[in-house]
Amino acid sequence: MIHQNKGFMIRHTNYSESSKIITVLSENGALVPLMARGFNKPRSPFNSLKQGFNHSLYTYSRHRGMGTLTEVDVISQYNNINGDFDTYTVASFIVELINRITDEEIADPALYKLMYQAFKLLDDKNEKYSVLSFVIIKLFPKYGALLNVDQCVLCGSYNYENMNRYSFKYHGVLCNNHTNDEELERSVFVNSRSIYLAAFLKHVQIEHLNSINIDEADGKKLFKFVDMLFQEYTGEFFKTRKLLQI
């Protein structure tokens, strides 16, 4: 039976000298394993998959189990992502983050939607560290972690201008009304704008985020905050994280 699905290749492994097994995250959020015969040959019909990230239409035959890839038609080539090393590295980290949380048995359309929107934002030259932070924030629940940045964890204040610390004791942000040693125990300073941006990205719907208009300095501060919490609460290690210029 012939199938067609839009999607992203998120992993691949050599099967033989000339062939690979690739895994596609499809538009319905399912993982589709495909045999790509002749993938490694110079005149392979799948050469577009060797040219960096792209969003493509995959045509394959499949009855049960692994399918056989027959054709790839590129929809979006992502020239800006593939043409800049730092942006490509951020995109690689996003793929690793999503790849690790995918389940071969359970389709999750939100993961496809998240990757699609993140790559669109990156290719449109939105600030790359804020896009990466957006992805991490959306993945917090899927990694079994909570991001408590909506209000002061002690007094319930919603005034983000006054929020300037994160407490690992109380697992949430603190406003500057709390100054004694007991309240500040095991807390770290955080830029108030970073807290505000993290809360905004937490609640915005994925498909509604069409741009992120902040500069790189603010993007890096946001990422350092989000990354600190993600590492603390998930304990996950990612190879591509070490390649980021931050």
C-alpha atoms as one frame of an Amber mdcrd trajectory, in Angstrom:
protein
   0.000   0.000   0.000   1.331   3.455  -0.951   1.329   6.202   1.680   2.242
   9.876   1.662   3.048  11.955   4.729   4.551  15.346   5.387   7.236  15.241
   8.015  10.785  15.614   9.278  13.569  13.034   9.279  14.624  12.992  12.921
  16.986  10.014  12.964  18.836   7.708  10.632  21.181   4.751  10.861  23.195
   2.762   8.338  21.624  -0.541   7.302  24.161  -1.545   4.688  26.938   0.079
   2.690  24.410   1.779   0.441  21.178   1.938   2.476  19.878   3.606   5.614
  16.922   3.202   7.912  15.394   6.623   8.532  12.702   7.639  11.003  10.231
  10.347  10.046   8.151  12.361  12.493   4.977  12.609  10.452   2.306  15.300
  10.448   0.030  13.198  12.659   2.790  12.902  15.251   3.633   9.276  14.534
   7.109   7.866  14.039   7.449   6.191  10.641  10.487   3.904  10.142  11.488
   3.618   6.492  14.105   1.685   4.552  15.857   4.085   2.158  17.611   1.830
  -0.329  20.553   3.431  -2.093  20.569   6.374   0.323  24.388   6.487   0.442
  24.917   6.282  -3.314  26.119   9.447  -5.109  23.065   9.521  -7.379  20.569
   8.587  -4.695  16.992   9.803  -5.215  17.113  10.869  -1.575  20.011  13.325
  -1.844  17.802  16.145  -0.530  17.886  14.433   2.875  21.676  14.852   2.948
  21.528  18.608   2.423  20.583  19.711   5.917  17.178  20.121   7.510  14.051
  20.179   5.402  10.316  19.645   5.640   9.281  17.128   3.011   6.545  14.962
   1.573   7.538  11.316   1.950   6.095   8.693  -0.379   6.543   5.087   0.747
   5.090   1.630   0.530   4.101  -0.077   3.760   1.891  -2.936   4.834   3.045
  -3.666   8.362   6.184  -2.725  10.254   8.895  -0.862   8.392   8.044   0.799
   5.106  10.156   1.344   2.007  10.848   4.923   0.950  10.248   5.565  -2.743
  10.267   9.360  -3.144  11.018  12.572  -1.246   9.642  15.953  -2.342  11.035
  18.922  -0.430   8.416  21.412   0.779  10.716  23.744   2.742  14.503  23.639
   2.420  15.291  25.970   5.379  18.165  27.748   3.664  18.724  30.194   6.525
  18.996  27.370   9.062  21.290  25.244   6.920  23.435  28.208   5.917  24.406
  29.391   9.405  26.385  27.129  11.765  25.002  28.573  15.013  21.389  28.404
  13.824  21.960  24.883  12.495  23.312  23.882  15.915  20.194  25.261  17.634
  18.004  23.348  15.156  20.002  20.178  15.879  19.403  20.640  19.606  15.674
  21.038  18.957  15.633  17.782  16.991  17.486  15.996  19.801  15.064  17.357
  22.405  12.022  16.187  20.439  13.592  12.927  19.290  14.300  11.808  22.836
  10.707  12.301  23.989   8.978  10.618  21.028   7.187   7.329  21.642   7.133
   4.679  18.926   3.761   3.434  20.158   1.934   6.714  20.750   1.457   9.422
  18.110   1.768  12.979  19.417   0.739  15.650  16.878   1.920  18.394  19.248
   5.544  17.344  18.725   5.255  17.686  14.950   3.475  21.029  15.367   6.208
  22.237  17.730   9.036  21.253  15.379   7.292  22.777  12.383   6.725  26.111
  14.130  10.210  26.237  15.651  11.897  25.604  12.311   9.721  28.228  10.650
  10.686  30.766  13.308  14.379  29.938  12.962  14.318  30.099   9.175  12.532
  33.464   9.359  15.560  34.681  11.374  13.818  35.103  14.717  16.223  35.226
  17.661  17.519  31.652  17.878  17.976  31.276  21.644  14.439  32.479  22.316
  13.127  29.941  19.784  15.104  27.212  21.539  13.708  28.382  24.888  10.191
  28.231  23.441  10.723  24.584  22.484  12.186  23.650  25.867   9.345  25.369
  27.726   6.731  23.485  25.691   8.539  20.200  26.386   8.740  20.645  30.182
   5.506  18.658  30.862   6.489  15.897  28.427   9.729  15.412  30.367   7.733
  15.207  33.605   8.725  18.651  34.903   6.847  21.798  35.912   7.737  25.409
  35.108   6.373  27.662  37.865   6.818  31.190  36.513   3.257  32.527  36.527
   3.282  34.276  39.912   5.343  34.713  43.047   5.356  31.340  44.746   5.129
  32.904  48.235   2.646  35.763  47.961   0.938  35.169  44.610   1.936  38.490
  43.041   1.566  38.718  39.257   3.759  41.806  38.912   6.572  40.549  36.690
   8.539  43.779  37.040   9.095  42.860  40.709  10.053  39.220  40.124  13.799
  38.775  40.323  14.671  35.380  41.785  13.971  31.685  41.349  13.718  29.551
  44.477  14.780  25.910  44.372  13.455  25.614  47.908   9.908  26.612  46.930
  10.224  25.635  43.239   9.015  28.903  41.785   9.771  32.559  41.169   9.979
  35.142  43.945   9.160  38.838  43.896  11.328  41.457  45.623   8.951  41.668
  48.593  10.770  38.656  50.055  14.160  39.554  51.449  14.889  37.557  54.595
  17.437  34.747  54.627  14.869  31.985  55.089  12.825  33.092  52.080  15.900
  33.561  49.893  17.537  30.268  50.868  18.534  28.247  47.775  17.408  30.968
  45.378  19.219  32.576  42.442  18.870  35.962  40.786  16.951  35.982  37.481
  16.343  38.906  35.151  12.667  39.942  35.490  12.273  40.140  31.698  13.396
  36.516  31.401  10.692  35.463  33.854   8.065  37.417  31.930   9.141  35.937
  28.577   9.182  32.407  30.005   5.625  32.851  31.306   4.462  34.257  27.968
   5.987  31.389  25.971   4.559  28.869  28.411   0.997  29.961  27.720   1.053
  31.025  24.060  -0.384  28.451  21.680   2.250  26.930  19.419   0.552  27.866
  16.146  -0.072  31.447  17.315   3.596  32.313  17.857   4.520  33.880  14.517
   7.517  35.901  15.680   9.705  36.628  18.713  10.936  40.190  18.609  13.758
  40.332  21.151  17.490  40.872  20.795  20.170  38.224  21.217  21.211  39.440
  24.665  17.679  38.938  26.017  17.414  35.636  24.132  20.561  34.308  25.796
  19.394  35.392  29.264  16.070  33.650  28.688  17.773  30.485  27.490  20.186
  30.387  30.454  17.210  30.624  32.831  15.108  27.995  31.070  18.068  25.686
  30.513  19.074  25.910  34.180  15.606  24.775  35.290  15.327  22.096  32.609
  18.630  20.525  33.641  17.777  20.784  37.330  14.345  19.158  37.052  14.944
  16.577  34.298  18.619  15.643  34.652  18.769  15.111  30.888  22.041  15.433
  28.966  22.185  16.382  25.285  25.288  16.171  23.089  24.318  19.169  20.975
  23.983  21.360  24.081  27.783  21.488  24.311  28.023  23.005  20.800  25.983
  26.109  21.594  27.989  29.337  21.610  26.730  30.498  24.993
